[in-house]
Amino acid sequence: MVLDTLKHMDATSTATPVVYRDHRSPRELIEALRRVRRPLLAGHVTPDADCISSCLGLAVAMRESGVAPQVSLPGGQLAKRLEFLVDYAGRDLLCTAEPGPIDAVIALDTAGIKRLNLSAAAASLNEHLVLNIDHHESNPGFGRVNWIDPRASSTSEMVYHILVGMNLPIGPGVASLLYAGIHGDTAGFSLPNTTADSLHAAAELIRAGADVATIGERLCRSQNRSDFDLLRRVYDHTTVTPDGRIAYSFLTHEDIVGAGCHAEDIDDQVSIPRSLAGIRIALLFSEGEPGVIRINLRGEGGTSVLPLAQHYGGGGHAASAGVRIRNRPMRDVIDEVVAAAARRLDGEGRT
Ligand SMILES: [Mn+2]
């Protein structure tokens, strides 16, 4: 597997990989970031607001300090509702084909190396330093210097601390991006990952000029017709188990295409089954690409969905995780995973 060659790669040093799981930005990471000159920043496939914002926010701040960063977005595909974020950075930062010369890969918001949104050529560039910045609990630390902080609301919050640590100025564009990332991952400051620290970072970003009105409008009140049509189908397909503990919905490939949407438009539609009172687990099964069923899992009331996601080869956070399953009929996958979720809740009840 080509991507495995990225593991622990570092042409400039024989030092062993280090993984920091503290809540403070590690000095070694700050020093490494100060030395890179031509980094390729990469988030995860099907980027969400936190992913694209943490990449672009760090890239803009580094560019303003004289570095030449590129943000990897092979094919240039981004959910329609997130396109506006690129305007805060400039499209020229995006690397939609093969990257030019690079001296480091900076992975952001990406729980596992196989989820990195890199072109084939970039994935085989195994001569470079990998710096890994993420808040997913399940991240194994696949870089040379890894900062993994599951207590951070978002990778954008971590990037805010990195920029403070590097003494880089935060202008209104960077502030808007990082604020949007925190807003996105906390669902508008409504999820339990909304901490005093994340609100403090958001407050500082507003002071630095974050475009609060536009970001709230674009992330919360700017559904286009096709996204709205897709939501109708999510509502229509929502089922609740008789005990009321699990709510789930699905989108077939025909549903997605029929609404005028694409795989990258599947973002947080699981928030619809999740919005039902009293549920413990919400699931959305979607077939964005034919033959690939993506499952978004959410836990409520302290329920962790991470073990269930990991059982099926996925990862993420305790309350928010994801899985991809290939070449199996949608109906079978739904039946099996809903039953497995129910068994996990039963097991929790007994302990
Ligand atoms: Mn995130």
XYZ file of C-alpha atoms and ligand atoms in Angstrom:
352
model
C 0.000 0.000 0.000
C 1.615 3.213 -1.185
C 0.286 5.322 1.658
C 2.038 3.187 4.239
C 5.341 4.520 2.945
C 4.493 7.874 4.505
C 4.707 6.276 7.899
C 7.277 7.943 10.130
C 9.052 9.268 7.093
C 11.734 11.865 7.657
C 14.635 12.337 5.309
C 16.257 15.037 7.387
C 16.616 13.203 10.664
C 16.899 9.723 12.085
C 15.015 10.816 15.202
C 12.281 8.477 16.353
C 8.679 9.616 15.993
C 7.212 11.500 18.925
C 3.546 11.683 19.883
C 2.347 14.503 22.134
C -1.144 14.101 23.553
C -1.035 17.228 25.725
C -3.466 20.102 25.631
C -0.622 22.562 24.855
C 1.114 22.953 21.510
C 4.459 21.112 21.790
C 7.603 23.186 21.344
C 9.117 20.532 19.065
C 6.192 20.929 16.649
C 6.471 24.734 16.701
C 10.207 24.471 15.956
C 9.613 21.993 13.124
C 6.935 24.249 11.601
C 9.331 27.202 11.760
C 11.887 25.290 9.676
C 9.683 24.132 6.776
C 9.687 26.219 3.594
C 7.531 24.368 1.065
C 4.984 22.308 3.011
C 2.080 20.410 1.517
C -0.881 20.664 3.916
C -3.366 17.824 3.674
C -6.640 17.149 5.427
C -8.950 14.166 5.109
C -11.027 12.965 2.176
C -14.526 14.529 2.041
C -13.269 17.588 3.952
C -15.573 19.289 6.445
C -15.403 22.901 7.660
C -12.784 22.149 10.337
C -10.619 20.207 7.919
C -10.542 22.782 5.123
C -10.351 25.711 7.544
C -7.467 24.330 9.595
C -5.495 23.631 6.386
C -6.231 26.993 4.800
C -5.840 28.955 8.059
C -2.380 27.514 8.747
C -1.389 27.882 5.077
C -2.393 31.566 4.892
C -0.556 32.397 8.121
C 2.566 30.549 6.911
C 2.419 32.252 3.507
C 2.297 35.642 5.201
C 5.535 34.699 6.999
C 7.353 34.041 3.717
C 6.768 30.286 3.386
C 5.351 28.710 0.183
C 2.596 26.323 1.356
C 0.223 24.322 -0.846
C -3.065 22.833 0.353
C -3.763 19.407 -1.129
C -7.249 19.090 -2.618
C -6.964 16.527 -5.435
C -9.658 17.166 -8.025
C -10.612 20.380 -6.200
C -13.831 18.814 -4.857
C -15.382 20.582 -1.892
C -18.963 20.548 -0.620
C -20.864 23.442 -2.220
C -21.729 24.894 1.183
C -18.018 25.129 2.109
C -16.773 26.771 -1.101
C -17.000 30.204 0.528
C -14.173 29.289 2.907
C -11.705 29.260 0.020
C -12.439 32.970 -0.530
C -10.795 33.781 2.817
C -7.564 32.197 1.593
C -7.377 32.487 -2.183
C -7.739 29.665 -4.676
C -4.019 29.830 -5.566
C -3.160 28.015 -2.308
C -5.060 24.942 -3.487
C -3.112 22.160 -5.121
C -5.720 20.287 -7.178
C -3.320 18.173 -9.272
C 0.245 17.099 -8.466
C 2.145 19.234 -5.940
C 5.350 21.084 -6.817
C 8.518 20.483 -4.753
C 7.781 20.047 -1.052
C 9.885 19.632 2.082
C 7.166 18.460 4.490
C 3.664 17.056 4.643
C 1.505 18.649 7.339
C -1.470 16.382 8.056
C -4.412 18.153 9.684
C -7.668 16.791 11.153
C -6.981 13.326 9.714
C -7.396 10.320 12.007
C -5.501 7.811 9.860
C -2.910 7.889 7.109
C -5.197 6.187 4.591
C -7.727 9.039 4.934
C -5.209 11.699 3.857
C -6.471 13.665 0.867
C -3.335 13.340 -1.265
C -2.853 12.724 -4.960
C -1.211 9.434 -5.911
C 2.141 11.121 -6.565
C 2.110 13.049 -3.286
C 1.301 9.868 -1.390
C 4.442 8.205 -2.745
C 6.718 11.138 -1.881
C 8.331 9.358 1.008
C 11.374 11.556 1.464
C 9.780 14.233 3.588
C 9.012 15.148 7.140
C 5.414 14.405 8.235
C 3.897 16.637 10.925
C 0.557 15.390 12.224
C -1.881 17.787 13.931
C -5.244 16.335 14.915
C -7.924 16.092 17.612
C -9.246 12.592 16.777
C -8.808 10.273 19.740
C -8.193 7.302 17.417
C -5.240 8.940 15.603
C -2.289 6.531 16.026
C 0.362 9.234 15.449
C 1.544 8.404 11.925
C 3.921 11.360 11.525
C 7.423 12.199 12.752
C 6.125 14.862 15.145
C 2.527 14.296 16.209
C 0.290 16.551 18.259
C -2.980 14.810 19.038
C -5.304 16.592 21.444
C -8.703 14.901 21.812
C -9.703 17.632 24.266
C -9.546 20.275 21.530
C -12.927 21.037 19.975
C -11.399 21.071 16.528
C -8.130 21.076 14.658
C -8.806 24.757 13.935
C -8.627 25.447 17.687
C -5.239 23.658 17.736
C -4.025 25.724 14.765
C -5.006 28.886 16.646
C -2.648 27.823 19.478
C 0.081 26.915 16.983
C -0.081 30.379 15.402
C 0.108 31.974 18.857
C 3.057 29.700 19.664
C 4.810 30.643 16.398
C 4.135 34.354 17.007
C 2.447 34.633 13.626
C -0.054 37.461 13.207
C -3.702 36.403 12.835
C -5.457 38.631 10.297
C -9.208 38.694 9.584
C -8.961 36.002 6.862
C -7.142 33.481 9.072
C -9.390 34.403 12.018
C -12.489 33.765 9.888
C -11.220 30.379 8.743
C -10.302 29.147 12.228
C -13.535 30.494 13.728
C -15.488 28.654 11.003
C -13.628 25.434 11.835
C -14.482 25.693 15.536
C -18.082 26.641 14.679
C -18.322 23.636 12.341
C -16.975 20.981 14.717
C -18.986 22.237 17.693
C -22.188 22.515 15.563
C -22.404 26.224 16.263
C -21.094 25.907 19.845
C -23.867 23.454 20.785
C -22.011 20.140 21.292
C -20.252 18.988 24.479
C -16.848 19.745 22.890
C -17.716 23.437 23.374
C -15.327 24.162 26.230
C -14.104 27.294 27.958
C -10.931 26.891 25.902
C -12.767 26.629 22.584
C -14.926 29.649 23.428
C -11.806 31.543 24.482
C -10.127 30.751 21.155
C -13.307 31.773 19.304
C -13.436 35.037 21.270
C -9.827 35.846 20.384
C -10.547 35.049 16.730
C -13.531 37.417 16.773
C -11.254 40.102 18.240
C -8.858 39.388 15.360
C -11.643 40.107 12.858
C -13.471 36.798 12.256
C -16.464 37.321 9.990
C -19.042 35.972 12.488
C -22.192 37.060 10.629
C -21.196 35.574 7.276
C -19.899 32.324 8.769
C -23.073 31.767 10.803
C -25.213 32.486 7.772
C -23.192 30.290 5.408
C -22.834 27.327 7.768
C -26.358 27.406 9.251
C -28.744 29.188 6.874
C -27.512 28.752 3.318
C -28.957 25.472 2.089
C -29.163 25.378 -1.672
C -32.105 23.566 -3.264
C -30.215 20.312 -3.831
C -28.912 20.130 -0.249
C -32.440 20.881 0.981
C -33.904 18.184 -1.256
C -31.371 15.726 0.140
C -32.488 16.581 3.691
C -36.094 15.753 2.780
C -34.905 12.257 1.881
C -32.940 11.938 5.139
C -36.093 12.878 7.110
C -38.230 10.570 5.005
C -35.899 7.603 5.552
C -35.385 8.124 9.272
C -36.296 5.117 11.408
C -36.222 4.807 15.182
C -35.788 1.431 16.853
C -38.807 0.384 18.991
C -36.903 1.063 22.225
C -36.176 4.615 21.030
C -32.447 4.320 21.563
C -31.208 4.285 17.952
C -32.283 6.573 15.115
C -30.930 5.989 11.638
C -31.428 7.067 8.080
C -29.945 6.275 4.701
C -29.243 7.815 1.316
C -28.844 5.524 -1.680
C -26.656 6.594 -4.578
C -29.873 7.295 -6.510
C -31.145 9.531 -3.681
C -27.941 11.574 -3.742
C -27.701 11.930 -7.522
C -31.473 12.485 -7.780
C -31.234 15.453 -5.416
C -28.460 16.931 -7.560
C -25.791 16.227 -4.934
C -22.453 14.431 -4.878
C -20.469 12.330 -2.408
C -18.702 15.422 -1.025
C -22.068 16.991 -0.118
C -22.657 14.303 2.526
C -21.498 16.172 5.579
C -23.522 16.342 8.778
C -26.958 15.137 7.609
C -26.756 12.599 10.446
C -27.776 15.571 12.610
C -31.385 14.864 11.502
C -31.802 11.422 13.109
C -29.551 12.746 15.879
C -31.996 15.561 16.642
C -34.642 13.166 18.028
C -35.159 13.397 21.782
C -33.939 10.518 23.900
C -31.815 8.680 21.337
C -28.397 7.339 22.306
C -26.968 6.557 18.868
C -27.676 8.173 15.491
C -26.508 6.664 12.219
C -26.543 7.790 8.600
C -25.753 5.293 5.854
C -24.916 6.910 2.506
C -23.699 5.613 -0.824
C -21.975 8.695 -2.279
C -19.873 6.586 -4.609
C -21.450 3.414 -5.994
C -20.353 0.400 -3.965
C -19.031 2.395 -1.001
C -21.306 2.809 2.015
C -20.217 5.514 4.381
C -21.608 5.447 7.905
C -21.669 8.564 10.089
C -22.082 7.598 13.740
C -23.010 9.958 16.572
C -23.363 9.277 20.290
C -25.639 11.210 22.620
C -25.816 11.336 26.417
C -22.187 10.261 26.797
C -22.481 7.180 24.547
C -19.230 6.442 22.717
C -19.666 5.240 19.146
C -15.919 4.917 18.604
C -15.640 1.198 19.519
C -18.472 0.400 17.095
C -16.779 2.433 14.332
C -13.434 0.781 15.019
C -15.041 -2.671 14.910
C -15.865 -1.930 11.257
C -12.446 -0.444 10.482
C -13.416 3.209 11.004
C -12.326 5.845 13.505
C -12.939 9.311 14.886
C -14.051 10.669 18.232
C -16.089 9.191 21.087
C -19.260 11.084 20.094
C -18.645 11.367 16.349
C -17.092 8.696 14.165
C -17.114 7.345 10.644
C -16.786 4.086 8.725
C -16.600 3.037 5.067
C -17.808 -0.385 3.941
C -17.232 -1.599 0.391
C -19.192 -3.865 -1.896
C -22.071 -4.863 0.352
C -25.779 -4.221 -0.130
C -27.092 -1.194 1.786
C -29.909 -3.185 3.451
C -27.518 -5.818 4.862
C -25.152 -3.178 6.203
C -27.995 -1.251 7.877
C -29.433 -4.380 9.516
C -26.055 -5.570 10.748
C -24.771 -2.250 12.094
C -28.049 -1.268 13.790
C -28.103 -4.683 15.506
C -24.462 -4.282 16.561
C -25.227 -0.796 17.924
C -28.140 -2.210 19.962
C -25.903 -4.951 21.386
C -23.311 -2.338 22.419
C -25.988 -0.322 24.226
C -27.196 -3.520 25.954
C -23.632 -4.284 27.036
C -23.233 -0.766 28.390
C -26.432 -1.188 30.402
C -25.139 -4.304 32.139
C -21.824 -2.847 33.236
Mn -12.196 18.196 13.143
